[in-house]
Coordinates of C-alpha atoms and ligand atoms in Angstrom, one line a residue:
Chain A
M1 CA -76.6 101.1 -22.4
K2 CA -76.2 105.4 -23.1
Y3 CA -74.8 106.7 -19.2
S4 CA -76.5 109.7 -18.6
L5 CA -77.9 111.3 -14.8
L6 CA -81.0 109.9 -15.5
K7 CA -79.9 106.2 -15.4
I8 CA -77.6 107.3 -12.9
I9 CA -80.7 108.2 -10.3
K10 CA -82.6 105.2 -11.4
E11 CA -80.3 103.1 -10.8
G12 CA -79.6 104.0 -7.9
I13 CA -83.1 103.8 -6.5
T14 CA -83.4 100.6 -7.6
G15 CA -80.0 99.2 -6.3
N16 CA -77.6 99.4 -9.1
K17 CA -79.0 95.8 -9.8
N18 CA -79.1 96.6 -14.1
W19 CA -75.5 97.4 -14.5
R20 CA -74.4 94.9 -17.1
P21 CA -70.5 94.1 -18.5
I22 CA -69.9 96.9 -20.9
W23 CA -68.2 94.7 -23.5
R24 CA -69.2 91.1 -24.4
D25 CA -66.1 88.4 -24.1
P26 CA -66.3 86.7 -28.1
E27 CA -64.5 83.9 -29.1
P28 CA -63.0 84.6 -32.1
K29 CA -64.5 84.1 -35.2
K30 CA -62.7 82.5 -38.0
S31 CA -62.0 85.4 -40.0
Y32 CA -62.3 89.0 -40.1
D33 CA -61.8 92.1 -42.4
I34 CA -58.9 93.6 -39.9
V35 CA -57.6 92.3 -37.1
I36 CA -55.6 94.5 -34.8
I37 CA -52.8 93.1 -32.4
G38 CA -52.9 94.5 -29.2
G39 CA -55.6 96.1 -26.9
G40 CA -53.9 99.2 -25.8
G41 CA -55.3 102.6 -26.0
H42 CA -54.6 102.7 -29.6
G43 CA -55.2 99.2 -30.5
L44 CA -58.5 99.9 -29.3
S45 CA -59.3 103.5 -30.4
T46 CA -58.1 102.3 -33.7
A47 CA -60.8 99.8 -33.5
Y48 CA -63.7 102.3 -32.4
Y49 CA -62.6 104.8 -35.2
L50 CA -62.9 102.1 -37.9
S51 CA -66.0 101.3 -36.1
N52 CA -67.6 104.7 -35.6
L53 CA -65.8 106.7 -38.2
Y54 CA -65.6 104.7 -41.1
G55 CA -68.3 102.2 -40.9
L56 CA -66.0 99.3 -40.8
N57 CA -67.1 96.6 -37.8
D58 CA -65.8 93.3 -39.0
V59 CA -63.1 93.8 -36.8
A60 CA -61.2 92.3 -33.9
V61 CA -58.8 93.6 -31.2
I62 CA -56.4 91.0 -30.4
E63 CA -55.1 90.9 -26.9
K64 CA -52.6 88.7 -24.9
G65 CA -53.2 89.8 -21.6
W66 CA -56.6 91.7 -20.6
I67 CA -57.1 95.0 -22.2
G68 CA -54.9 98.1 -20.5
S69 CA -52.7 95.4 -19.0
G70 CA -50.1 97.5 -21.3
N71 CA -48.9 101.2 -21.0
V72 CA -52.1 102.3 -21.2
G73 CA -53.0 101.3 -17.8
R74 CA -49.4 102.7 -16.8
N75 CA -48.5 106.0 -17.5
T76 CA -48.2 109.3 -15.9
T77 CA -51.1 110.0 -17.5
I78 CA -50.3 113.6 -18.8
I79 CA -51.8 115.1 -22.0
R80 CA -50.2 118.3 -24.2
S81 CA -49.9 118.8 -27.8
N82 CA -46.2 121.0 -26.9
Y83 CA -44.4 119.6 -29.5
M84 CA -42.2 122.1 -32.4
L85 CA -41.6 120.0 -35.5
P86 CA -44.2 120.5 -38.7
G87 CA -44.2 116.2 -38.2
N88 CA -45.5 116.4 -35.1
E89 CA -47.3 119.2 -33.9
P90 CA -50.2 119.3 -36.5
F91 CA -51.0 115.8 -35.0
Y92 CA -50.8 116.1 -31.2
E93 CA -52.9 119.2 -31.9
L94 CA -55.7 117.1 -33.4
S95 CA -55.5 115.0 -31.0
M96 CA -55.7 117.3 -27.9
K97 CA -58.6 118.7 -29.6
L98 CA -60.3 115.1 -29.8
W99 CA -59.2 114.8 -26.0
E100 CA -61.5 117.4 -25.8
G101 CA -64.7 116.2 -27.1
L102 CA -64.0 112.8 -26.4
E103 CA -66.3 111.9 -23.3
Q104 CA -69.0 113.3 -25.1
D105 CA -68.5 111.3 -28.1
F106 CA -67.8 107.9 -26.8
N107 CA -70.1 108.7 -23.8
Y108 CA -68.2 107.8 -21.0
N109 CA -66.1 109.7 -18.0
A110 CA -62.6 109.4 -18.5
M111 CA -61.8 111.9 -16.1
I112 CA -60.4 114.8 -18.6
S113 CA -58.8 117.9 -16.8
Q114 CA -57.1 120.3 -18.4
R115 CA -55.6 121.7 -15.8
G116 CA -52.9 122.9 -17.7
I117 CA -49.0 122.3 -18.0
L118 CA -45.9 124.2 -17.0
N119 CA -42.8 123.4 -18.3
L120 CA -40.1 125.3 -16.1
C121 CA -36.9 127.0 -17.4
H122 CA -33.9 127.8 -15.7
S123 CA -32.1 129.8 -17.9
D124 CA -32.0 132.5 -20.3
A125 CA -31.2 130.3 -23.3
Q126 CA -33.7 128.3 -22.1
R127 CA -36.4 130.4 -21.9
D128 CA -35.3 131.9 -26.0
A129 CA -35.8 128.1 -27.2
F130 CA -38.9 127.8 -25.0
A131 CA -40.3 131.0 -27.0
R132 CA -39.6 129.5 -29.9
R133 CA -41.5 126.0 -28.9
G134 CA -44.5 127.9 -27.9
N135 CA -44.5 130.8 -31.4
A136 CA -44.2 126.6 -33.7
M137 CA -47.1 125.6 -31.1
K138 CA -49.0 128.5 -31.7
L139 CA -48.4 127.9 -35.5
A140 CA -50.0 124.7 -35.6
G141 CA -53.3 126.0 -33.7
A142 CA -52.0 125.3 -30.0
D143 CA -52.0 127.0 -27.3
A144 CA -49.0 128.8 -25.4
E145 CA -47.8 131.2 -23.1
L146 CA -44.7 132.0 -21.8
L147 CA -44.7 133.4 -18.1
D148 CA -41.5 134.9 -16.3
E149 CA -40.4 134.4 -13.1
D150 CA -43.4 135.9 -11.3
G151 CA -45.8 134.5 -13.5
V152 CA -44.5 131.2 -12.3
R153 CA -44.6 132.3 -8.5
Q154 CA -48.2 133.2 -9.4
V155 CA -49.6 130.2 -9.7
C156 CA -46.6 127.7 -8.1
P157 CA -45.6 129.9 -5.0
F158 CA -44.2 126.9 -3.5
L159 CA -41.5 125.8 -6.0
D160 CA -37.8 126.2 -4.6
F161 CA -37.1 129.5 -7.2
E162 CA -33.8 130.3 -5.0
N163 CA -32.4 126.8 -5.7
A164 CA -29.0 127.8 -6.4
R165 CA -28.1 125.6 -9.0
F166 CA -31.1 125.4 -11.3
P167 CA -33.2 128.6 -10.3
I168 CA -36.9 129.3 -11.6
K169 CA -36.8 131.9 -14.4
G170 CA -39.9 131.3 -15.9
G171 CA -41.7 129.0 -17.5
L172 CA -43.9 127.7 -20.5
A173 CA -47.7 127.2 -19.7
Q174 CA -50.1 125.1 -22.2
K175 CA -53.5 125.4 -20.1
R176 CA -55.4 123.4 -22.4
G177 CA -52.7 120.6 -21.3
G178 CA -54.0 118.5 -18.1
T179 CA -54.5 114.6 -17.0
V180 CA -56.7 111.3 -17.9
R181 CA -58.0 108.4 -16.0
H182 CA -55.6 106.5 -18.6
D183 CA -57.4 103.1 -18.0
A184 CA -60.7 104.6 -18.5
V185 CA -59.5 105.6 -22.2
A186 CA -59.2 101.4 -22.6
W187 CA -62.6 101.0 -21.1
G188 CA -64.3 104.3 -23.1
Y189 CA -62.8 103.1 -26.5
A190 CA -63.4 99.0 -25.8
R191 CA -67.1 99.7 -25.0
G192 CA -67.6 102.5 -28.0
A193 CA -66.1 99.7 -30.5
D194 CA -68.0 96.6 -28.6
N195 CA -71.2 98.7 -29.5
K196 CA -70.3 98.6 -33.1
G197 CA -69.8 94.7 -33.0
V198 CA -66.4 94.8 -33.1
D199 CA -64.6 91.5 -31.3
I200 CA -62.4 92.0 -28.7
I201 CA -60.4 89.2 -27.6
Q202 CA -58.1 89.0 -24.6
N203 CA -56.1 86.2 -23.1
C204 CA -55.2 85.5 -27.0
E205 CA -51.6 86.1 -28.1
V206 CA -50.8 86.6 -31.4
T207 CA -47.6 84.5 -32.1
G208 CA -47.2 84.7 -36.1
F209 CA -48.1 85.9 -39.2
K210 CA -49.8 84.0 -42.5
I211 CA -47.7 85.6 -45.3
D212 CA -47.7 84.2 -48.9
N213 CA -45.6 85.6 -51.7
G214 CA -45.2 89.0 -49.6
V215 CA -49.5 89.1 -48.8
C216 CA -50.6 89.0 -45.4
R217 CA -53.3 86.5 -45.2
G218 CA -54.0 86.6 -41.2
V219 CA -52.7 86.0 -38.0
E220 CA -51.8 82.5 -35.6
T221 CA -52.8 82.9 -32.0
S222 CA -52.9 80.9 -28.9
A223 CA -56.2 80.3 -30.0
G224 CA -55.4 78.9 -33.6
F225 CA -55.3 81.0 -36.8
I226 CA -57.3 83.7 -38.0
K227 CA -58.0 85.1 -41.2
A228 CA -57.8 88.4 -42.3
N229 CA -57.8 90.7 -45.3
K230 CA -55.6 93.3 -43.1
V231 CA -53.5 93.2 -40.0
A232 CA -52.9 96.1 -37.5
S233 CA -49.7 96.0 -35.2
C234 CA -50.3 98.1 -32.6
V235 CA -48.0 96.4 -29.5
A236 CA -45.9 99.2 -28.1
G237 CA -42.9 97.8 -26.2
S238 CA -43.5 94.7 -28.2
S239 CA -43.3 96.1 -31.4
S240 CA -39.7 94.2 -32.4
K241 CA -41.0 91.3 -31.0
V242 CA -44.3 91.0 -32.8
M243 CA -42.7 92.3 -36.4
G244 CA -39.8 90.0 -35.9
F245 CA -42.7 87.5 -37.0
A246 CA -42.7 89.0 -39.9
G247 CA -38.9 89.5 -40.2
M248 CA -38.8 92.7 -40.4
R249 CA -36.2 94.4 -38.0
L250 CA -37.8 97.9 -36.7
P251 CA -35.7 101.3 -36.2
I252 CA -36.7 100.8 -32.0
E253 CA -35.6 99.3 -29.2
S254 CA -37.4 98.5 -25.8
H255 CA -36.8 100.1 -22.9
V256 CA -38.3 100.5 -19.1
L257 CA -39.9 103.7 -17.8
Q258 CA -40.8 103.8 -14.4
A259 CA -43.6 105.7 -13.2
F260 CA -44.5 106.5 -9.0
V261 CA -47.4 107.6 -6.9
S262 CA -47.2 109.1 -3.8
E263 CA -49.7 108.6 -0.7
G264 CA -52.6 110.6 -1.1
L265 CA -52.2 114.3 0.4
K266 CA -54.6 117.5 -0.1
P267 CA -54.8 119.2 -3.3
I268 CA -51.2 121.1 -3.8
L269 CA -50.5 121.1 -7.2
P270 CA -52.5 123.4 -9.5
G271 CA -51.7 121.4 -12.6
V272 CA -49.1 119.4 -14.3
I273 CA -45.1 120.9 -13.5
T274 CA -41.7 119.6 -15.3
F275 CA -38.6 120.4 -14.8
G276 CA -36.5 121.6 -17.3
A277 CA -33.3 121.3 -15.9
G278 CA -33.5 117.4 -15.1
H279 CA -35.9 114.9 -16.2
F280 CA -38.8 115.1 -13.7
Y281 CA -42.4 116.0 -14.0
V282 CA -45.4 115.7 -11.0
S283 CA -49.0 115.8 -11.2
Q284 CA -51.7 115.0 -8.4
S285 CA -54.6 112.6 -8.7
D286 CA -58.3 113.5 -7.7
K287 CA -57.2 111.1 -5.2
G288 CA -54.9 113.2 -3.9
G289 CA -51.6 111.4 -4.5
L290 CA -48.6 112.7 -6.2
V291 CA -47.9 110.9 -9.5
F292 CA -44.6 112.1 -11.2
G293 CA -41.7 110.4 -13.2
G294 CA -38.7 111.0 -15.0
D295 CA -36.5 109.3 -17.3
I296 CA -36.4 105.9 -19.1
D297 CA -34.1 103.5 -17.3
G298 CA -31.8 103.9 -19.9
Y299 CA -30.7 100.1 -21.0
N300 CA -32.7 97.7 -23.1
S301 CA -35.3 95.8 -21.2
Y302 CA -38.7 94.2 -21.5
A303 CA -38.7 93.7 -17.5
Q304 CA -41.8 96.5 -17.3
R305 CA -39.7 96.9 -13.9
G306 CA -37.1 99.1 -13.3
N307 CA -33.6 99.6 -11.0
L308 CA -33.1 102.0 -7.8
P309 CA -30.6 104.5 -10.0
V310 CA -33.3 106.2 -11.9
V311 CA -35.5 106.5 -8.6
E312 CA -32.8 108.3 -7.0
D313 CA -32.4 110.6 -10.1
V314 CA -36.1 111.2 -10.4
C315 CA -36.7 112.0 -6.7
E316 CA -33.5 114.3 -7.0
G317 CA -35.3 116.1 -9.8
G318 CA -38.9 116.4 -7.3
M319 CA -36.4 117.6 -4.3
A320 CA -34.6 120.1 -7.0
I321 CA -37.3 121.9 -7.8
M322 CA -40.3 121.5 -4.9
P323 CA -38.4 120.3 -1.5
M324 CA -41.5 120.0 0.6
I325 CA -42.1 116.7 -1.9
G326 CA -39.2 115.2 0.6
R327 CA -41.8 115.0 3.1
S328 CA -44.5 113.0 1.1
R329 CA -44.0 108.6 1.3
L330 CA -43.2 106.8 -1.6
L331 CA -46.8 104.2 -2.1
R332 CA -46.1 102.6 -5.5
I333 CA -43.7 102.3 -8.0
W334 CA -44.0 100.1 -11.4
G335 CA -42.5 100.1 -15.2
G336 CA -43.9 100.0 -18.4
I337 CA -42.3 98.8 -21.6
M338 CA -41.4 101.8 -23.9
D339 CA -41.0 101.1 -28.1
M340 CA -38.4 104.2 -28.5
S341 CA -37.9 105.0 -31.6
M342 CA -34.6 106.3 -33.5
D343 CA -35.8 110.0 -33.3
G344 CA -38.1 109.5 -30.8
S345 CA -41.2 110.2 -33.1
P346 CA -43.9 107.4 -34.0
F347 CA -44.9 105.3 -37.0
I348 CA -48.3 105.1 -38.3
D349 CA -47.8 103.3 -41.9
K350 CA -48.0 100.1 -44.0
T351 CA -45.3 97.7 -44.7
D352 CA -43.3 96.2 -47.8
I353 CA -45.8 93.2 -46.5
K354 CA -49.3 93.7 -48.5
G355 CA -51.9 93.9 -45.2
L356 CA -49.7 94.2 -42.7
Y357 CA -49.6 97.4 -41.1
F358 CA -47.5 99.0 -38.4
N359 CA -48.1 101.6 -35.7
G360 CA -45.5 102.0 -33.1
G361 CA -42.5 103.9 -31.6
W362 CA -44.5 106.0 -29.2
C363 CA -41.6 106.1 -26.9
Y364 CA -43.1 107.6 -23.4
G365 CA -45.4 109.8 -24.7
G366 CA -48.0 107.9 -26.6
F367 CA -51.0 108.6 -24.2
K368 CA -51.5 111.5 -25.4
A369 CA -51.4 110.6 -28.8
T370 CA -54.4 107.5 -28.1
P371 CA -57.1 109.6 -30.2
A372 CA -55.3 110.7 -32.9
S373 CA -53.1 107.5 -33.0
G374 CA -56.4 105.9 -33.5
L375 CA -57.8 108.1 -35.7
C376 CA -54.7 108.4 -37.9
Y377 CA -54.4 104.1 -37.8
A378 CA -58.5 103.7 -39.1
H379 CA -57.9 106.1 -41.2
L380 CA -54.8 104.5 -43.2
L381 CA -56.7 101.0 -42.5
A382 CA -59.6 101.8 -44.3
T383 CA -58.4 104.1 -47.2
D384 CA -54.9 103.0 -47.7
E385 CA -53.6 106.6 -47.2
P386 CA -52.2 108.2 -44.4
H387 CA -54.0 111.3 -42.6
E388 CA -53.3 114.2 -43.4
V389 CA -51.8 114.7 -39.9
A390 CA -49.8 111.8 -40.3
T391 CA -48.1 111.5 -43.6
E392 CA -44.2 112.1 -41.8
F393 CA -44.9 109.2 -39.9
R394 CA -43.6 106.5 -42.1
L395 CA -41.3 103.5 -41.8
D396 CA -38.9 104.4 -44.5
R397 CA -37.7 108.1 -43.2
F398 CA -34.4 106.9 -41.9
I399 CA -33.5 106.1 -45.4
N400 CA -35.0 109.5 -46.7
G401 CA -33.2 111.3 -44.2
N402 CA -36.6 112.7 -43.4
M403 CA -36.1 112.0 -39.5
I404 CA -38.6 113.9 -36.9
D405 CA -36.0 114.3 -34.3
E406 CA -37.8 116.9 -31.5
K407 CA -34.3 116.8 -29.3
G408 CA -31.8 116.4 -32.0
V409 CA -30.3 113.8 -30.3
G410 CA -29.7 111.5 -33.3
A411 CA -30.0 107.6 -33.5
Q412 CA -29.9 107.1 -29.7
P413 CA -33.0 106.0 -28.6
N414 CA -32.1 106.4 -24.5
L415 CA -31.5 109.8 -25.1
H416 CA -35.2 111.1 -26.7
Chain B
M1 CA -27.7 95.8 -11.8
I2 CA -24.2 95.4 -10.7
I3 CA -21.8 94.5 -14.0
D4 CA -18.8 92.2 -13.0
H5 CA -16.2 94.2 -14.9
P6 CA -13.0 91.7 -16.0
L7 CA -10.5 94.1 -14.5
L8 CA -12.2 95.9 -11.2
G9 CA -14.5 93.4 -10.2
P10 CA -18.3 94.1 -9.4
R11 CA -19.6 97.5 -10.3
D12 CA -22.8 99.4 -9.8
A13 CA -24.1 100.1 -13.1
N14 CA -24.4 103.4 -12.4
E15 CA -21.2 104.0 -13.0
F16 CA -21.8 103.3 -16.9
V17 CA -22.9 105.3 -19.5
Y18 CA -24.8 102.4 -22.0
L19 CA -25.0 102.8 -25.8
G20 CA -27.0 100.1 -27.3
D21 CA -26.5 96.3 -28.9
A22 CA -22.5 95.1 -29.4
N23 CA -23.0 95.0 -33.3
L24 CA -22.4 98.9 -33.3
I25 CA -18.8 97.6 -33.0
N26 CA -18.8 96.2 -36.6
R27 CA -18.9 99.2 -38.7
P28 CA -19.8 98.8 -42.2
D29 CA -17.1 99.2 -45.2
W30 CA -18.0 102.6 -46.4
T31 CA -16.3 101.3 -49.8
E32 CA -18.7 98.6 -50.2
K33 CA -21.0 99.2 -52.8
D34 CA -24.5 99.1 -51.1
A35 CA -22.3 101.3 -47.8
D36 CA -25.6 103.1 -47.6
K37 CA -27.7 100.4 -47.8
Q38 CA -25.2 98.8 -45.1
F39 CA -25.3 102.4 -43.4
Y40 CA -28.8 102.5 -43.1
E41 CA -29.2 99.1 -41.3
Y42 CA -26.5 99.4 -39.0
L43 CA -26.9 102.7 -37.9
Y44 CA -31.4 102.6 -37.2
L45 CA -32.3 99.1 -37.3
R46 CA -32.1 96.9 -34.1
D47 CA -32.8 93.5 -33.5
N48 CA -34.1 94.1 -29.8
P49 CA -34.2 91.2 -28.9
S50 CA -36.3 89.9 -25.4
G51 CA -33.7 87.3 -23.6
Y52 CA -29.9 87.6 -24.2
H53 CA -28.7 91.1 -25.7
R54 CA -25.0 91.5 -26.1
E55 CA -24.4 95.4 -25.4
L56 CA -22.0 98.2 -24.8
W57 CA -21.4 99.8 -21.6
Y58 CA -18.4 102.0 -21.5
H59 CA -17.4 102.4 -18.0
E60 CA -16.9 106.6 -17.1
Q61 CA -16.8 106.8 -13.5
G62 CA -14.0 104.3 -13.7
D63 CA -11.1 103.0 -16.0
R64 CA -13.2 104.2 -19.5
S65 CA -12.5 101.1 -20.7
W66 CA -15.7 99.9 -23.2
L67 CA -17.4 96.8 -22.1
I68 CA -19.1 93.9 -24.1
V69 CA -22.3 93.0 -21.3
T70 CA -24.5 90.1 -22.5
R71 CA -27.4 90.5 -20.3
N72 CA -31.2 89.4 -20.3
T73 CA -33.7 91.7 -21.0
S74 CA -36.5 90.2 -19.7
T75 CA -34.7 89.5 -16.0
H76 CA -32.0 92.0 -16.1
E77 CA -29.9 88.8 -15.3
I78 CA -25.7 89.2 -16.6
K79 CA -24.4 86.5 -17.4
Q80 CA -21.2 87.8 -19.1
V81 CA -18.9 91.1 -19.1
E82 CA -15.8 91.1 -21.4
L83 CA -13.6 93.8 -22.5
A84 CA -15.0 95.2 -25.8
K85 CA -11.0 95.5 -27.0
D86 CA -10.5 91.9 -26.2
Y87 CA -13.6 91.4 -28.9
H88 CA -12.1 93.6 -31.2
L89 CA -8.4 92.1 -31.0
E90 CA -9.6 88.4 -31.9
K91 CA -12.0 89.5 -34.6
S92 CA -9.3 91.3 -35.9
K93 CA -6.4 87.9 -35.9
S94 CA -9.5 86.0 -37.3
K95 CA -9.5 88.4 -40.9
Ligands
FAD1 C1 -44.7 104.6 -16.8 C2 -45.1 105.9 -18.0 C3 -45.7 106.5 -18.0 C4 -46.1 107.5 -19.3 N1 -45.9 108.5 -18.9 C5 -47.0 109.3 -20.2 C6 -47.3 110.6 -20.2 O1 -47.8 111.3 -19.0 N2 -47.8 110.8 -21.1 C7 -48.2 110.1 -22.4 O2 -48.5 110.5 -23.5 N3 -47.4 109.0 -22.2 C8 -46.7 108.3 -21.2 N4 -46.4 107.1 -21.4 C9 -46.4 106.2 -23.0 C10 -47.9 105.8 -23.3 O3 -48.2 105.1 -22.2 C11 -47.4 104.9 -24.3 O4 -47.0 105.4 -25.3 C12 -48.9 104.3 -25.3 O5 -49.4 103.9 -23.7 C13 -48.7 103.0 -25.7 O6 -50.0 102.8 -26.9 P1 -50.2 101.7 -26.4 O7 -51.5 102.4 -24.9 O8 -51.6 100.9 -27.7 O9 -49.7 100.5 -25.4 P2 -49.9 99.2 -24.5 O10 -51.4 99.6 -23.6 O11 -48.6 98.8 -24.6 O12 -50.7 98.2 -25.5 C14 -50.4 97.3 -26.2 C15 -51.0 96.0 -26.1 O13 -50.2 95.0 -27.0 C16 -50.7 94.0 -26.3 N5 -49.7 92.6 -27.2 C17 -48.5 92.7 -26.6 N6 -47.8 91.6 -27.7 C18 -49.0 91.2 -28.4 C19 -48.9 90.0 -29.0 N7 -47.8 89.1 -29.2 N8 -50.3 89.9 -29.4 C20 -51.2 90.4 -28.4 N9 -51.3 91.3 -27.9 C21 -50.1 91.7 -27.8 C22 -50.1 94.1 -24.7 O14 -50.4 93.0 -23.9 C23 -50.7 95.3 -24.7 O15 -51.8 95.5 -24.0 C24 -45.9 106.6 -20.0 C25 -45.0 105.5 -19.9 C26 -45.0 104.7 -19.1 C27 -44.5 102.8 -19.2

């Protein structure tokens, strides 16, 4: 079933009776060429690109809950490609380009909105750092624009420019950045993969691997053993748990990140705005709610809920740049479990176990990476070679000293 | 979260700074033959369990002691709190 204006009109005048579920609910087969563990954004996009781009459709995605129940349905939906280091920026820029064509590509409305992202700066030194970052972005083919105070006033007159502690001195804007309806991304990729014959198996948990002499033969699941030539882990916050079944210890800690949504308000925010002197980012959903967040809670957690100190910290950040936010009421708060890596950058790599692959370490920035992560992981699974924009996302980079540490804070995951 | 400090009683977790796995106390010996491998594992790899986790918290806004907190990462329940100093003294005695 292809979505089109014609189809909507036809269904509209015939009582909307012919819409069908957009993916099947199959029983797992005994064996697959490739088994992907985790039906989050990355697992589903991997399945989509494997089947649509690399012609491999003997693939299953195994998800312990329902697809989209993990971080892909919990994030604050910001997409951007404003990284700096050479190992990262070309990858994120590829992701941005894929976002730009995604809805046409998978024929699904993901409400991709390039409303722009504006990172505020509050000191001369920070402006210099932003100029450097903007130039690095441009070198990788991304767009970046340095705004002075007047430039920021033109787009966001409501900000607290004269804040006594953190006056706003300007900002770095990426106009192609924006927001996306996050769960539609999971659904769109799921539908596109399912159409090509990929089995999406929900409510089935992977509980172990079958490994003979260093070769992975398949996965143990709550629905029994499933044989596979290649097994691709893609479980975000559960990475250490799942790879632990294979005896691996990862350069990853799991931490909780919270997100916040206010009551619906009239349109006020033009795009995504981030505070440069603390951790606070905010956008406005199409329903009108202010969607915002800040730092991770800072201690290891698998609890999918956070604590009050971070709630306070986030609200303080909001009050510092836009005091009017204090008048809106908070509707919902939730948490998701982040796979925080030791340098703040991800992994898309083979492991020492033949046939076992790993994708993870996305920290709190993996939503924007969803299309490129799936494409690069599919490339690795199909060809056994890393995609050209993902050559540095290796598991052994800490032994070799090739960290990709955007913030330069070292092996302290709660600071990335 | 409330951390029951062995000397100061129950304190708000917000007074503390979190470092991570308590295993970070056990720094490898740099004179060992495979010290580079040991340091790699010490610095970069983590058990990262879901369930009980022994971890280091620093009481920055209090008495500046390091604590070893045994906390369930799935529920945030705190089971045990020790002074890292006591643990260290115990360990050096048994050497
Ligand atoms: C509050 C919050 C805000 C965020 N904001 C942003 C943002 O603004 N921009 C951005 O770029 N990123 C953001 N992120 C990060 C982003 O959401 C994640 O990095 C990304 O979604 C992770 O990849 P995923 O979608 O594949 O993960 P998930 O959706 O978590 O997928 C992993 C899946 O694996 C499944 N699984 C786990 N264990 C097993 C098992 N044993 N067997 C079978 N299945 C299993 C889980 O159920 C889950 O569905 C945010 C995250 C959170 C929590």
